[in-house]
Amino acid sequence: MRYLNSILFGAFLGFTATLLHNAWQPAGLIASLVVTYLGIKLLGIKYYYKRFKLLCAISWLAVVLRGSTVGLGDELLIYGNTYGNLFLLLGFITLVLAVLLPRVPKSNFARQDYL
């Protein structure tokens, strides 16, 4: 069930980011990247293992790549303009960072003996 939840949550994040990136043009792009990063990090906190974050990222990428290709009615959700290209590039970088960065920061405040 965790696998299915990760895939569906990644598809939801990808759909949300696809629709949000071109609205309110500088703020929508930033908001879509922040939502993507925080969504994958929250999934990592909920399910702990990186495999669930990776499944979420793969399904996000599948939805976004499908949105950037021409459909049957010649519709396109991610245009080849500046914001569309930045969304694809920065979105992929955001996915990689969200999956690979550790779950807990290594700081003195997070140590048990400090508290």
C-alpha atoms as a PDB file:
ATOM      1  CA  MET A   1       0.000   0.000   0.000  1.00  0.00           C
ATOM      2  CA  ARG A   2       2.922   2.340   0.656  1.00  0.00           C
ATOM      3  CA  TYR A   3       4.152   1.823  -2.881  1.00  0.00           C
ATOM      4  CA  LEU A   4       0.778   2.728  -4.337  1.00  0.00           C
ATOM      5  CA  ASN A   5       0.462   5.759  -2.062  1.00  0.00           C
ATOM      6  CA  SER A   6       3.915   6.959  -3.120  1.00  0.00           C
ATOM      7  CA  ILE A   7       3.089   6.608  -6.812  1.00  0.00           C
ATOM      8  CA  LEU A   8      -0.279   8.345  -6.489  1.00  0.00           C
ATOM      9  CA  PHE A   9       1.164  11.138  -4.350  1.00  0.00           C
ATOM     10  CA  GLY A  10       3.943  11.707  -6.892  1.00  0.00           C
ATOM     11  CA  ALA A  11       1.396  11.868  -9.705  1.00  0.00           C
ATOM     12  CA  PHE A  12      -0.650  14.365  -7.681  1.00  0.00           C
ATOM     13  CA  LEU A  13       2.440  16.489  -7.026  1.00  0.00           C
ATOM     14  CA  GLY A  14       3.366  16.400 -10.707  1.00  0.00           C
ATOM     15  CA  PHE A  15      -0.130  17.384 -11.777  1.00  0.00           C
ATOM     16  CA  THR A  16      -0.245  20.224  -9.258  1.00  0.00           C
ATOM     17  CA  ALA A  17       3.184  21.508 -10.239  1.00  0.00           C
ATOM     18  CA  THR A  18       2.338  21.299 -13.943  1.00  0.00           C
ATOM     19  CA  LEU A  19      -0.762  23.419 -13.537  1.00  0.00           C
ATOM     20  CA  LEU A  20       0.858  25.841 -11.112  1.00  0.00           C
ATOM     21  CA  HIS A  21       4.137  26.567 -12.916  1.00  0.00           C
ATOM     22  CA  ASN A  22       2.620  28.769 -15.624  1.00  0.00           C
ATOM     23  CA  ALA A  23       0.206  30.682 -13.375  1.00  0.00           C
ATOM     24  CA  TRP A  24       1.322  33.995 -11.838  1.00  0.00           C
ATOM     25  CA  GLN A  25       4.572  33.699 -13.651  1.00  0.00           C
ATOM     26  CA  PRO A  26       7.479  34.127 -11.365  1.00  0.00           C
ATOM     27  CA  ALA A  27       5.571  33.131  -8.226  1.00  0.00           C
ATOM     28  CA  GLY A  28       3.872  30.084  -9.777  1.00  0.00           C
ATOM     29  CA  LEU A  29       7.177  28.575 -10.859  1.00  0.00           C
ATOM     30  CA  ILE A  30       8.701  29.086  -7.426  1.00  0.00           C
ATOM     31  CA  ALA A  31       5.581  27.738  -5.714  1.00  0.00           C
ATOM     32  CA  SER A  32       5.551  24.617  -7.895  1.00  0.00           C
ATOM     33  CA  LEU A  33       9.196  23.889  -7.062  1.00  0.00           C
ATOM     34  CA  VAL A  34       8.613  24.456  -3.339  1.00  0.00           C
ATOM     35  CA  VAL A  35       5.517  22.231  -3.368  1.00  0.00           C
ATOM     36  CA  THR A  36       7.474  19.511  -5.166  1.00  0.00           C
ATOM     37  CA  TYR A  37      10.392  19.646  -2.731  1.00  0.00           C
ATOM     38  CA  LEU A  38       8.270  19.766   0.405  1.00  0.00           C
ATOM     39  CA  GLY A  39       5.919  17.054  -0.835  1.00  0.00           C
ATOM     40  CA  ILE A  40       8.720  14.579  -1.450  1.00  0.00           C
ATOM     41  CA  LYS A  41      10.406  15.464   1.838  1.00  0.00           C
ATOM     42  CA  LEU A  42       7.130  14.946   3.719  1.00  0.00           C
ATOM     43  CA  LEU A  43       6.682  11.586   2.032  1.00  0.00           C
ATOM     44  CA  GLY A  44      10.197  10.688   3.162  1.00  0.00           C
ATOM     45  CA  ILE A  45       9.326  11.663   6.719  1.00  0.00           C
ATOM     46  CA  LYS A  46       6.140   9.596   6.596  1.00  0.00           C
ATOM     47  CA  TYR A  47       7.600   6.420   5.053  1.00  0.00           C
ATOM     48  CA  TYR A  48      11.296   6.840   6.021  1.00  0.00           C
ATOM     49  CA  TYR A  49      12.903   4.852   3.168  1.00  0.00           C
ATOM     50  CA  LYS A  50      14.351   6.425   0.039  1.00  0.00           C
ATOM     51  CA  ARG A  51      12.669   3.912  -2.235  1.00  0.00           C
ATOM     52  CA  PHE A  52       9.309   5.560  -1.579  1.00  0.00           C
ATOM     53  CA  LYS A  53      10.734   8.995  -2.336  1.00  0.00           C
ATOM     54  CA  LEU A  54      12.244   7.578  -5.523  1.00  0.00           C
ATOM     55  CA  LEU A  55       8.900   6.110  -6.619  1.00  0.00           C
ATOM     56  CA  CYS A  56       7.251   9.449  -5.925  1.00  0.00           C
ATOM     57  CA  ALA A  57       9.904  11.260  -7.976  1.00  0.00           C
ATOM     58  CA  ILE A  58       9.567   8.825 -10.889  1.00  0.00           C
ATOM     59  CA  SER A  59       5.800   9.241 -11.022  1.00  0.00           C
ATOM     60  CA  TRP A  60       6.206  13.054 -10.772  1.00  0.00           C
ATOM     61  CA  LEU A  61       8.608  12.911 -13.690  1.00  0.00           C
ATOM     62  CA  ALA A  62       6.249  10.710 -15.726  1.00  0.00           C
ATOM     63  CA  VAL A  63       3.354  13.142 -15.273  1.00  0.00           C
ATOM     64  CA  VAL A  64       5.484  16.192 -16.064  1.00  0.00           C
ATOM     65  CA  LEU A  65       7.033  14.608 -19.156  1.00  0.00           C
ATOM     66  CA  ARG A  66       3.581  13.598 -20.374  1.00  0.00           C
ATOM     67  CA  GLY A  67       2.400  17.162 -19.828  1.00  0.00           C
ATOM     68  CA  SER A  68       5.270  18.509 -21.905  1.00  0.00           C
ATOM     69  CA  THR A  69       4.463  16.378 -24.968  1.00  0.00           C
ATOM     70  CA  VAL A  70       1.759  17.105 -27.508  1.00  0.00           C
ATOM     71  CA  GLY A  71      -1.503  15.243 -26.900  1.00  0.00           C
ATOM     72  CA  LEU A  72      -4.155  13.949 -29.297  1.00  0.00           C
ATOM     73  CA  GLY A  73      -5.844  17.326 -29.683  1.00  0.00           C
ATOM     74  CA  ASP A  74      -2.505  19.167 -30.027  1.00  0.00           C
ATOM     75  CA  GLU A  75      -2.769  20.423 -26.447  1.00  0.00           C
ATOM     76  CA  LEU A  76       0.338  21.194 -24.454  1.00  0.00           C
ATOM     77  CA  LEU A  77       0.471  21.820 -20.699  1.00  0.00           C
ATOM     78  CA  ILE A  78       4.143  22.782 -20.422  1.00  0.00           C
ATOM     79  CA  TYR A  79       5.148  25.160 -23.176  1.00  0.00           C
ATOM     80  CA  GLY A  80       8.647  25.549 -24.567  1.00  0.00           C
ATOM     81  CA  ASN A  81       8.982  29.080 -23.216  1.00  0.00           C
ATOM     82  CA  THR A  82      11.354  30.304 -20.531  1.00  0.00           C
ATOM     83  CA  TYR A  83       9.145  29.235 -17.643  1.00  0.00           C
ATOM     84  CA  GLY A  84       8.474  25.811 -19.135  1.00  0.00           C
ATOM     85  CA  ASN A  85      12.161  25.126 -19.703  1.00  0.00           C
ATOM     86  CA  LEU A  86      13.072  26.409 -16.249  1.00  0.00           C
ATOM     87  CA  PHE A  87      10.339  24.258 -14.738  1.00  0.00           C
ATOM     88  CA  LEU A  88      11.659  21.102 -16.395  1.00  0.00           C
ATOM     89  CA  LEU A  89      15.288  21.806 -15.495  1.00  0.00           C
ATOM     90  CA  LEU A  90      14.793  23.112 -11.963  1.00  0.00           C
ATOM     91  CA  GLY A  91      12.082  20.534 -11.267  1.00  0.00           C
ATOM     92  CA  PHE A  92      14.469  17.697 -12.063  1.00  0.00           C
ATOM     93  CA  ILE A  93      17.162  19.274  -9.885  1.00  0.00           C
ATOM     94  CA  THR A  94      14.593  19.691  -7.105  1.00  0.00           C
ATOM     95  CA  LEU A  95      13.651  16.015  -7.392  1.00  0.00           C
ATOM     96  CA  VAL A  96      17.265  14.894  -7.161  1.00  0.00           C
ATOM     97  CA  LEU A  97      17.896  17.098  -4.126  1.00  0.00           C
ATOM     98  CA  ALA A  98      14.699  16.004  -2.389  1.00  0.00           C
ATOM     99  CA  VAL A  99      15.496  12.320  -2.868  1.00  0.00           C
ATOM    100  CA  LEU A 100      19.211  12.408  -2.067  1.00  0.00           C
ATOM    101  CA  LEU A 101      19.424  14.867   0.825  1.00  0.00           C
ATOM    102  CA  PRO A 102      19.281  13.220   4.249  1.00  0.00           C
ATOM    103  CA  ARG A 103      16.079  13.215   6.226  1.00  0.00           C
ATOM    104  CA  VAL A 104      17.498  14.671   9.434  1.00  0.00           C
ATOM    105  CA  PRO A 105      19.974  17.561   9.384  1.00  0.00           C
ATOM    106  CA  LYS A 106      23.283  16.885  11.071  1.00  0.00           C
ATOM    107  CA  SER A 107      23.493  19.757  13.534  1.00  0.00           C
ATOM    108  CA  ASN A 108      24.242  20.123  17.219  1.00  0.00           C
ATOM    109  CA  PHE A 109      20.649  20.967  17.956  1.00  0.00           C
ATOM    110  CA  ALA A 110      19.442  17.620  16.576  1.00  0.00           C
ATOM    111  CA  ARG A 111      21.745  15.586  18.830  1.00  0.00           C
ATOM    112  CA  GLN A 112      20.091  13.760  21.705  1.00  0.00           C
ATOM    113  CA  ASP A 113      22.739  14.617  24.301  1.00  0.00           C
ATOM    114  CA  TYR A 114      22.398  18.313  23.525  1.00  0.00           C
ATOM    115  CA  LEU A 115      18.713  18.325  24.423  1.00  0.00           C
END
